[in-house]
Short mmCIF file of N, CA, C and O in Angstrom, two decimals:
data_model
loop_
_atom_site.label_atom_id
_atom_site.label_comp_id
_atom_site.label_asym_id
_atom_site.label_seq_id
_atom_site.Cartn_x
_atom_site.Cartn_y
_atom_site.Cartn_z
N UNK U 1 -23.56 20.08 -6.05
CA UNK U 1 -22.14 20.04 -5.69
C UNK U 1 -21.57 18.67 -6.07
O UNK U 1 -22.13 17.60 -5.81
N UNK U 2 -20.35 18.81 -6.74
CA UNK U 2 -19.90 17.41 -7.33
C UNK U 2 -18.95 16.88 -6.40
O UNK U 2 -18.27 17.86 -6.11
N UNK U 3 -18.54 15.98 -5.82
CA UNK U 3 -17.54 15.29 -5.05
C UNK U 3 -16.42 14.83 -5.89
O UNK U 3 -16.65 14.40 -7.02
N UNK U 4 -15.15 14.90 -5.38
CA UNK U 4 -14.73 13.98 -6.54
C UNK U 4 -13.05 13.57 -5.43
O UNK U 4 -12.23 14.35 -4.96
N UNK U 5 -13.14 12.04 -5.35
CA UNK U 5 -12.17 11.74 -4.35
C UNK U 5 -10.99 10.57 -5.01
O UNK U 5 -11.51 9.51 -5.37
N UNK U 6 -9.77 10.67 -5.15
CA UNK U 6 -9.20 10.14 -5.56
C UNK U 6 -8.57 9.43 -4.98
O UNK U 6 -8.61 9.59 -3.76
N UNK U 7 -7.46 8.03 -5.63
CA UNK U 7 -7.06 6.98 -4.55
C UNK U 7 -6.06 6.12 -5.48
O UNK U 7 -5.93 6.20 -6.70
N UNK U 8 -5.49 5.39 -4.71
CA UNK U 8 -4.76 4.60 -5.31
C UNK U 8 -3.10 5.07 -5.45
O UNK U 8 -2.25 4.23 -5.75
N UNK U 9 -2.86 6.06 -5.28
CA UNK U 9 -1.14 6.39 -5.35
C UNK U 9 -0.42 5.77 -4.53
O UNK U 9 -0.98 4.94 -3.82
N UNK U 10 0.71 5.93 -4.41
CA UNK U 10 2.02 5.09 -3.85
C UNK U 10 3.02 4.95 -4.25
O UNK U 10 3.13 4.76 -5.46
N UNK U 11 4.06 4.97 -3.48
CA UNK U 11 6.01 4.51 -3.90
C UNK U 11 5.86 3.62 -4.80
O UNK U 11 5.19 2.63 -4.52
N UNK U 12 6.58 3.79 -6.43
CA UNK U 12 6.80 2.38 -7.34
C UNK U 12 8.18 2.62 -7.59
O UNK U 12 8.80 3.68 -7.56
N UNK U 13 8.48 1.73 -7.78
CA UNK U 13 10.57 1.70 -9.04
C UNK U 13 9.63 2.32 -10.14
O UNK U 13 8.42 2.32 -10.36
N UNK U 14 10.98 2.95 -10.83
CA UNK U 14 10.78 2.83 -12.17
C UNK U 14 10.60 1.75 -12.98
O UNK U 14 11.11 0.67 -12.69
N UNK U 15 9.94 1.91 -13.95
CA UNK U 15 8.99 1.20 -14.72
C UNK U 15 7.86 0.07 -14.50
O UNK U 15 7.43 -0.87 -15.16
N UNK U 16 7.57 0.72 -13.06
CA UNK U 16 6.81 0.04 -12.91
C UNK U 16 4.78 0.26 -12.99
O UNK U 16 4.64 0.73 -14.11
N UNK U 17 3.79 0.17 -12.55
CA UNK U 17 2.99 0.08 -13.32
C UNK U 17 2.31 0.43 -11.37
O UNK U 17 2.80 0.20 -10.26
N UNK U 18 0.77 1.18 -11.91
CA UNK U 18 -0.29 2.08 -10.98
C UNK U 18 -1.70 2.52 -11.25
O UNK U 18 -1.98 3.35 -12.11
N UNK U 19 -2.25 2.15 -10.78
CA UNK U 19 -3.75 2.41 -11.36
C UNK U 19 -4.62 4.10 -10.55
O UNK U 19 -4.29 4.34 -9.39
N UNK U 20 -4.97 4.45 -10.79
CA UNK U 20 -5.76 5.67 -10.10
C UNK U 20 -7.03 5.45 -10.44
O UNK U 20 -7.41 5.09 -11.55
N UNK U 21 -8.08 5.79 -8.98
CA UNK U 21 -8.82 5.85 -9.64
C UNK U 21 -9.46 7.39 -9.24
O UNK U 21 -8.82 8.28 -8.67
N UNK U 22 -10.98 7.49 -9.70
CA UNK U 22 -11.42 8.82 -9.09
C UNK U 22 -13.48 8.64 -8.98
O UNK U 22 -14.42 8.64 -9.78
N UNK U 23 -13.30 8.51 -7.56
CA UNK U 23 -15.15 8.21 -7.57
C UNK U 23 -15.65 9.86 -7.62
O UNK U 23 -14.98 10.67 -6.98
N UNK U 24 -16.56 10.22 -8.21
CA UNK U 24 -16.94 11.23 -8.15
C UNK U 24 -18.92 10.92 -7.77
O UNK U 24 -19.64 10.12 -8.36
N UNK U 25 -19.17 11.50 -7.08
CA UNK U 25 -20.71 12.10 -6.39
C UNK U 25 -21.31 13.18 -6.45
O UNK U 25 -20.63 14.15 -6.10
N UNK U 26 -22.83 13.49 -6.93
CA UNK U 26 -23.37 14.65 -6.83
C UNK U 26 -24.01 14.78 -7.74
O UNK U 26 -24.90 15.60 -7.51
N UNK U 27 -24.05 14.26 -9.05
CA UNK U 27 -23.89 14.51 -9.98
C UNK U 27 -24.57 13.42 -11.23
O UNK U 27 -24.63 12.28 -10.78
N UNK U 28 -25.03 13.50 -12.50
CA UNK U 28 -24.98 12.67 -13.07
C UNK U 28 -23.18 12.33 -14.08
O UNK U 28 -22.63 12.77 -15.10
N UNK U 29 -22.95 11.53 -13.22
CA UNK U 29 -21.14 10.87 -14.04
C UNK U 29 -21.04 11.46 -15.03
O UNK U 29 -20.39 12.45 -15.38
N UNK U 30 -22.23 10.35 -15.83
CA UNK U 30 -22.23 10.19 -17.25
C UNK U 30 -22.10 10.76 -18.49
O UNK U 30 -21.95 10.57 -19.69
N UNK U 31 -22.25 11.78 -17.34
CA UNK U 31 -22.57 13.62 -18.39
C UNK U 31 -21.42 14.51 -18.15
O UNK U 31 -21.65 15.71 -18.27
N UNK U 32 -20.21 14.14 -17.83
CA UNK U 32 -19.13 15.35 -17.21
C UNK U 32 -17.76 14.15 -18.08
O UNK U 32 -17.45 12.96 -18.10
N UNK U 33 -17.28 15.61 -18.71
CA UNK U 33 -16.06 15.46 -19.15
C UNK U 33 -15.01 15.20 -18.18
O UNK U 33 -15.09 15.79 -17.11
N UNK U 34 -14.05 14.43 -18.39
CA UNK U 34 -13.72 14.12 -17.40
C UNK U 34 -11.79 14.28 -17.07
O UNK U 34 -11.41 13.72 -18.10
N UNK U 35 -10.95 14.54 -16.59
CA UNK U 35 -9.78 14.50 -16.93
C UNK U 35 -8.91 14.54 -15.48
O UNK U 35 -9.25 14.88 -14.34
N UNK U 36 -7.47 13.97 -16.11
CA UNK U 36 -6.28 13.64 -14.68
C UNK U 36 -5.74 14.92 -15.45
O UNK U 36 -5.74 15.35 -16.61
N UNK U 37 -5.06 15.43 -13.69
CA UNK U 37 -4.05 16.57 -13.98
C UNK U 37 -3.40 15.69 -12.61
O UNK U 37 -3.78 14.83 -11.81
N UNK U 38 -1.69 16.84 -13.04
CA UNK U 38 -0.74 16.48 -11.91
C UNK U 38 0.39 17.71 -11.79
O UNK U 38 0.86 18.42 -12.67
N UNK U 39 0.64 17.69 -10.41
CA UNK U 39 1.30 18.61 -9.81
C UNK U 39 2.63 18.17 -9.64
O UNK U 39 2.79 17.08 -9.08
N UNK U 40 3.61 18.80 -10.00
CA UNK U 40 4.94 18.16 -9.52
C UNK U 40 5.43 19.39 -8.31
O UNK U 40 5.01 20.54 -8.48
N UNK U 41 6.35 19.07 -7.08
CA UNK U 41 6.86 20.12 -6.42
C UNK U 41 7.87 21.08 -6.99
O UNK U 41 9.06 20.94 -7.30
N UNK U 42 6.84 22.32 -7.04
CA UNK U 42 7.68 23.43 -7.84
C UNK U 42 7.56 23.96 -9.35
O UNK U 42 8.12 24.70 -10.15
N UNK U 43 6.33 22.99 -9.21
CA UNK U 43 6.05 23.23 -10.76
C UNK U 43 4.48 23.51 -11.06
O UNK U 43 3.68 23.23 -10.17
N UNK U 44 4.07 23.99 -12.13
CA UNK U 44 2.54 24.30 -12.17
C UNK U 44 1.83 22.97 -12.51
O UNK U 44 2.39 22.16 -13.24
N UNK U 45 0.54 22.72 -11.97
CA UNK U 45 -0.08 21.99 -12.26
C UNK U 45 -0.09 21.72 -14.02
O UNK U 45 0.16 22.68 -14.76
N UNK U 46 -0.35 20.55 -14.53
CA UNK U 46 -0.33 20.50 -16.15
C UNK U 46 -1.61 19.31 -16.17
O UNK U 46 -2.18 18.82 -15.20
N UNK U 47 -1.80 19.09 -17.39
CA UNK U 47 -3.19 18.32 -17.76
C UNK U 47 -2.33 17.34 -18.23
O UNK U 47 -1.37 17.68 -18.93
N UNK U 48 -2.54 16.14 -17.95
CA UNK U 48 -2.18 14.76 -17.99
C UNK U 48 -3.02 13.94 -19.18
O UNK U 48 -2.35 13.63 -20.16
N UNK U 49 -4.67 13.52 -19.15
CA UNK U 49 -5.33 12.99 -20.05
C UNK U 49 -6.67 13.88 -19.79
O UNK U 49 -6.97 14.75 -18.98
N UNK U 50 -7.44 13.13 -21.07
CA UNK U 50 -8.83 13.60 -20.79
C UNK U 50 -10.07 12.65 -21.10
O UNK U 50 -9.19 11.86 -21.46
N UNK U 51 -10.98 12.12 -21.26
CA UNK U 51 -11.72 11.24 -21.38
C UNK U 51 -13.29 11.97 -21.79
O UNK U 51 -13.37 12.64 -20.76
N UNK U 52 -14.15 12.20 -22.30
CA UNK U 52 -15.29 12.87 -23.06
C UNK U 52 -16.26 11.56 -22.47
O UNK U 52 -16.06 10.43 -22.02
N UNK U 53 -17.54 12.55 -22.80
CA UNK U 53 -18.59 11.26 -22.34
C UNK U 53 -18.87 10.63 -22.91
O UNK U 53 -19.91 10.04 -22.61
N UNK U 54 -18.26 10.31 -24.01
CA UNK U 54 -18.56 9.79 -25.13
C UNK U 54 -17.37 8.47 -25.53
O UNK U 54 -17.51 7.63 -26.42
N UNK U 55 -16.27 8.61 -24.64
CA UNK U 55 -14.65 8.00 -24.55
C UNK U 55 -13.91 7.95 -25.21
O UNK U 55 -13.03 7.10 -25.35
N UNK U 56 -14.23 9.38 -26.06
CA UNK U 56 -12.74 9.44 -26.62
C UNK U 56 -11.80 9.93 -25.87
O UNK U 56 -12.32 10.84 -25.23
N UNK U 57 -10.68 9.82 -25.59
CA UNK U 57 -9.50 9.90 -25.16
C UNK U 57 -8.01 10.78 -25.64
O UNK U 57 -7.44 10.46 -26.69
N UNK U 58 -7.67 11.52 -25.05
CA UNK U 58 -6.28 12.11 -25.15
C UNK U 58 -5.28 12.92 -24.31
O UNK U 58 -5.61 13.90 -23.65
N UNK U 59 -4.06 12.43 -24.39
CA UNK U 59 -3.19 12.48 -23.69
C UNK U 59 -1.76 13.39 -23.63
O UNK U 59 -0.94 13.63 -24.52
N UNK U 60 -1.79 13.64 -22.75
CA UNK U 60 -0.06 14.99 -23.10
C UNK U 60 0.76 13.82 -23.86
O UNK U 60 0.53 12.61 -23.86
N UNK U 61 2.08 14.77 -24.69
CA UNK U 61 2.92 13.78 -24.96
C UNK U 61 3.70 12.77 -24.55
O UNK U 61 4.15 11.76 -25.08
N UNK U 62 3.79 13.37 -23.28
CA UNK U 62 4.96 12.97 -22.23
C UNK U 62 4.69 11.36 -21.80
O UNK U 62 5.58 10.66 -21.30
N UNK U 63 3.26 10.86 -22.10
CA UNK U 63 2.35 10.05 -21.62
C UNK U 63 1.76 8.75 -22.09
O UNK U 63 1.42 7.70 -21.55
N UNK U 64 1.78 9.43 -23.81
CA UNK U 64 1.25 8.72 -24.72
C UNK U 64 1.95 7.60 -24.68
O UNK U 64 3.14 7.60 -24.35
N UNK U 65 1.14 6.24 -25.08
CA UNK U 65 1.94 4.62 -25.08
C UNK U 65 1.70 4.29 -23.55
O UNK U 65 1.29 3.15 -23.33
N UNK U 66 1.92 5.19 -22.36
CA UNK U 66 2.15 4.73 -20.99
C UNK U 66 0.96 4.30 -19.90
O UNK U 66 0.61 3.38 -19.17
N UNK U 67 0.49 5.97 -20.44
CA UNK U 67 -0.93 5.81 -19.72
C UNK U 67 -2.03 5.68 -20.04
O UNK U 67 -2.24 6.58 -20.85
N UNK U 68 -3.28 4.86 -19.86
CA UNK U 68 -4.42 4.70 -19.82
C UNK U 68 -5.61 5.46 -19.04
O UNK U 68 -5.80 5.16 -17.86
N UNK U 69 -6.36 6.36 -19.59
CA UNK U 69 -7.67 6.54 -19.00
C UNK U 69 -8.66 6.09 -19.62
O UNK U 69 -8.66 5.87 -20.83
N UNK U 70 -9.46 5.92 -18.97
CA UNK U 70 -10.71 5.16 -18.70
C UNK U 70 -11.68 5.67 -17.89
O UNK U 70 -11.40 6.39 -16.93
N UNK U 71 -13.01 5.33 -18.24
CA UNK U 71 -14.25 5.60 -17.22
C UNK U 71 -15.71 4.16 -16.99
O UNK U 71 -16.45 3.59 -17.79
N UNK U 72 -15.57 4.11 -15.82
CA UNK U 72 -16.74 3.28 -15.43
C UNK U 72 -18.22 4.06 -15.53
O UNK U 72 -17.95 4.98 -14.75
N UNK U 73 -19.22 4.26 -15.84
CA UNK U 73 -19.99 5.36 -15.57
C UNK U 73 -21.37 4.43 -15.04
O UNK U 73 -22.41 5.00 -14.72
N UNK U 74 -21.26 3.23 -15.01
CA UNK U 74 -22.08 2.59 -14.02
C UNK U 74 -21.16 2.94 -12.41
O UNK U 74 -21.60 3.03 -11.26
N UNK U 75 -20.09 3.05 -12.82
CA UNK U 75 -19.24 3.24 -10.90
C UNK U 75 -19.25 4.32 -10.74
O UNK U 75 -19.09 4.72 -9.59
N UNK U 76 -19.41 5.16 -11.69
CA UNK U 76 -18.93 6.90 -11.49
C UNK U 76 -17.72 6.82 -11.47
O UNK U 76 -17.16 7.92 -11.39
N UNK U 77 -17.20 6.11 -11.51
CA UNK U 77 -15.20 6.11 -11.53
C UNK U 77 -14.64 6.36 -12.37
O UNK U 77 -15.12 5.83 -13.38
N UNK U 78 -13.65 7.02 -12.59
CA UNK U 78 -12.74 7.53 -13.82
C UNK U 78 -11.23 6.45 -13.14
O UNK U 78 -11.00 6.32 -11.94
N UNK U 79 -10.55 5.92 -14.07
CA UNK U 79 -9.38 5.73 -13.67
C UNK U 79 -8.27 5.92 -14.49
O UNK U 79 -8.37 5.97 -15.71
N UNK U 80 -7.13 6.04 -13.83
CA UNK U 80 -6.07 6.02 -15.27
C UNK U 80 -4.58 5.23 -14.96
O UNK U 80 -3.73 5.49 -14.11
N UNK U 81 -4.61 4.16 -16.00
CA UNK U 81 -3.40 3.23 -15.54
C UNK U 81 -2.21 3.85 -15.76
O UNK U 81 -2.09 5.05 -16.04
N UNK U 82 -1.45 3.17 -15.67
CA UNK U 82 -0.29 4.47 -15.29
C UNK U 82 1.12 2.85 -15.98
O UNK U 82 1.02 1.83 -15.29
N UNK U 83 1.98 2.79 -16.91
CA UNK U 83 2.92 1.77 -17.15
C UNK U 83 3.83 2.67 -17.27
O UNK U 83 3.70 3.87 -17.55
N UNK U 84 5.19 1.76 -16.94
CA UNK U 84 6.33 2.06 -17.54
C UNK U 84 6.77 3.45 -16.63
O UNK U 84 7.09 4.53 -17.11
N UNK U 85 6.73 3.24 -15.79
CA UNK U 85 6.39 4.90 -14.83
C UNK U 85 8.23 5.52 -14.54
O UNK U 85 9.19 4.75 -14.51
N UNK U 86 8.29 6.49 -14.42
CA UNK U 86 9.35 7.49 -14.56
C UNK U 86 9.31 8.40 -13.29
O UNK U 86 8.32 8.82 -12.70
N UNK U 87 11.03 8.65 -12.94
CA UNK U 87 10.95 9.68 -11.64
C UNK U 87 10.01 10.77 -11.94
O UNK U 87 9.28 11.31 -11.11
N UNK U 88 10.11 11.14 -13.62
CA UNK U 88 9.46 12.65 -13.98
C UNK U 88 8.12 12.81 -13.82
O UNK U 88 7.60 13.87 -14.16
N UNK U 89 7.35 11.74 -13.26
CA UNK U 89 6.11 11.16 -12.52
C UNK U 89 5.16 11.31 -11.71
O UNK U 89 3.97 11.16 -11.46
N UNK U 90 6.33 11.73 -11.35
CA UNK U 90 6.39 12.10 -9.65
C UNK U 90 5.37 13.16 -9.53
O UNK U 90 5.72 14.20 -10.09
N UNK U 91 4.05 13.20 -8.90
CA UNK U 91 3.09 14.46 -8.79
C UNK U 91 2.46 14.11 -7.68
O UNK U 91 2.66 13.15 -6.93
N UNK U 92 1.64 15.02 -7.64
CA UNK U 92 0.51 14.53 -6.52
C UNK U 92 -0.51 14.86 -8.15
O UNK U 92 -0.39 15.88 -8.83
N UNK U 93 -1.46 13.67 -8.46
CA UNK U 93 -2.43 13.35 -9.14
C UNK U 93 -3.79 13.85 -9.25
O UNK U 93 -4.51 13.05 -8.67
N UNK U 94 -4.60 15.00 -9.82
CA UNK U 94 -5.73 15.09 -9.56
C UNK U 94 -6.55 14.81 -10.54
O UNK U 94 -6.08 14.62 -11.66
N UNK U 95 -8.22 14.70 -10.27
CA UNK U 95 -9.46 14.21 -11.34
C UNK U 95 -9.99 15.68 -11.26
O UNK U 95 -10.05 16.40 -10.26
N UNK U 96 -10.48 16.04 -12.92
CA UNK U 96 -11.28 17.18 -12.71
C UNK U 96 -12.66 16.95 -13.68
O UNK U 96 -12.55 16.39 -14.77
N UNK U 97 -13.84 17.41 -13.23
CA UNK U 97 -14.71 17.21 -13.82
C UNK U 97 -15.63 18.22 -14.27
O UNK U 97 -16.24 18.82 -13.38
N UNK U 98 -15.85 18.52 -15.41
CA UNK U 98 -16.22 19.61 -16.19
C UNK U 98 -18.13 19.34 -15.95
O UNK U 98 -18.82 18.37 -16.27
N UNK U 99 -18.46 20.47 -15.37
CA UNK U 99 -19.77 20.29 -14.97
C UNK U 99 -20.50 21.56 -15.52
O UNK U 99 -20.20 22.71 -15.23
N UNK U 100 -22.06 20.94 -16.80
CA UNK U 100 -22.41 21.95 -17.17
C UNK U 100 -23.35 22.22 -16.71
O UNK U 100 -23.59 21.27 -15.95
N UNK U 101 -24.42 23.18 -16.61
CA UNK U 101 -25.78 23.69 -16.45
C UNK U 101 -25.93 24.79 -16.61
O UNK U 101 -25.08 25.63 -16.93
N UNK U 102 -27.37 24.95 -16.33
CA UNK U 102 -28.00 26.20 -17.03
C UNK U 102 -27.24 27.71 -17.15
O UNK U 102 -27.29 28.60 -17.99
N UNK U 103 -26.55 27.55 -15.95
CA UNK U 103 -24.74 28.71 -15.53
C UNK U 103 -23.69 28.92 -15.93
O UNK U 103 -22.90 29.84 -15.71
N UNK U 104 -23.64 27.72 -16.79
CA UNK U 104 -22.40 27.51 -17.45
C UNK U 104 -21.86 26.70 -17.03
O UNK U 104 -22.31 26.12 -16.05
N UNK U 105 -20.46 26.28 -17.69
CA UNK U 105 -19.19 25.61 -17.29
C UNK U 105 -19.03 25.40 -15.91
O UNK U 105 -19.70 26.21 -15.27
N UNK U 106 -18.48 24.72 -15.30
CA UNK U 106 -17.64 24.73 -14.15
C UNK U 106 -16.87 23.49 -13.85
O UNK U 106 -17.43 22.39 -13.77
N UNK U 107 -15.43 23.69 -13.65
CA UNK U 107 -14.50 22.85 -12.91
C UNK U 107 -14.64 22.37 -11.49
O UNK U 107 -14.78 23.19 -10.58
N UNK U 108 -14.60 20.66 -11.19
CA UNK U 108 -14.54 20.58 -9.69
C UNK U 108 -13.45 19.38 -9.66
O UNK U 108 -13.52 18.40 -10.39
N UNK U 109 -12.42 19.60 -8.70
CA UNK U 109 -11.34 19.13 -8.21
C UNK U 109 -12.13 18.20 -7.27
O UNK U 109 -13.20 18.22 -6.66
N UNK U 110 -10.30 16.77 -7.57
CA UNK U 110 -10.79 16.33 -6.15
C UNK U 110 -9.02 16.63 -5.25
O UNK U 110 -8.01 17.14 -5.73
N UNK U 111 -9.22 16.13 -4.06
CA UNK U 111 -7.45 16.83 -3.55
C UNK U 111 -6.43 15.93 -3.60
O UNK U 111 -5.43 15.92 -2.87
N UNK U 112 -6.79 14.92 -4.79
CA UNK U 112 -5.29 14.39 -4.87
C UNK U 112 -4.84 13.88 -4.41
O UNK U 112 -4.88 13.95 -3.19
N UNK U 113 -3.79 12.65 -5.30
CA UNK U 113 -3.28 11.40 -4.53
C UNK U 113 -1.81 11.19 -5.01
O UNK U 113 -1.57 10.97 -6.20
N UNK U 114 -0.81 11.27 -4.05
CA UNK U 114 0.18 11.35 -4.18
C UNK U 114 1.09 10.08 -4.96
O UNK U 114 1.07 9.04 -4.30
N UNK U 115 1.84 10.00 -6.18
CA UNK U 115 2.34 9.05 -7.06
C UNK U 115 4.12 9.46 -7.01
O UNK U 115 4.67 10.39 -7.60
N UNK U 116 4.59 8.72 -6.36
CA UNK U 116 6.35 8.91 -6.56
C UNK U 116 7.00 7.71 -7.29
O UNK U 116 7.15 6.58 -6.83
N UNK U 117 7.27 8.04 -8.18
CA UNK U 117 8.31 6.78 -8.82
C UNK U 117 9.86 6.61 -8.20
O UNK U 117 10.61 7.58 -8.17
N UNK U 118 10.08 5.89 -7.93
CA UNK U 118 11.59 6.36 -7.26
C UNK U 118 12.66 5.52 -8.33
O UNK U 118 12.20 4.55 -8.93
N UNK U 119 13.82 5.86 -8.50
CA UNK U 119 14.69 5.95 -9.33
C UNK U 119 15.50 4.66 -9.06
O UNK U 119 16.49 4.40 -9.73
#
């Protein structure tokens, strides 16, 4: 069973700047694809970035230039910096981690950390 607990959100102005991070447990890190999604109220969850175990990196459009992901895999931590931040921002933040074995695939959430940019 993979853990995966996220942290770091909070009230910013616009354009201002936020780090997330996401410890995840259970698991070997090192080996799980790794990615931020975000929820806005009223809207469907969407995929934000993604990070490979390998670190390559990529990002929705909406994003590109702004945000940073990243992974520690001595911390197990995934994080993703966040610049230049926008009301359209506004989500509650989640880490998901793509976990394989002998079963296949599987997705594990963590529950998210709330990010409001205010205007």
């Amino acid at each position: 069973q993979v853990h995966l607990i996220e942290s770091g959100g909070a009230v910013v102005q616009t354009g201002g700047s936020l780090t997330l991070s996401c410890v995840a447990s259970g698991n070997d890190f090192a080996s799980n694809p790794m990615a931020w999604y975000r929820q806005a109220p009223g809207r469907q969850r969407e995929w934000v970035a993604s990070i490979s175990t390998g670190g390559v990196t990529a990002y929705t459009e909406s994003v590109k230039g702004r945000f940073d992901i990243s992974r520690d895999n001595a911390k197990n931590t995934l994080n993703l910096h966040m610049n230049s931040l926008k009301p359209e921002d506004t989500a509650v933040y989640y880490c998901k981690a793509v976990v394989t074995t002998l079963r296949g695939a599987r997705d594990y959430w963590g529950r998210g950390t709330q990010v409001t940019v205010s205007s």
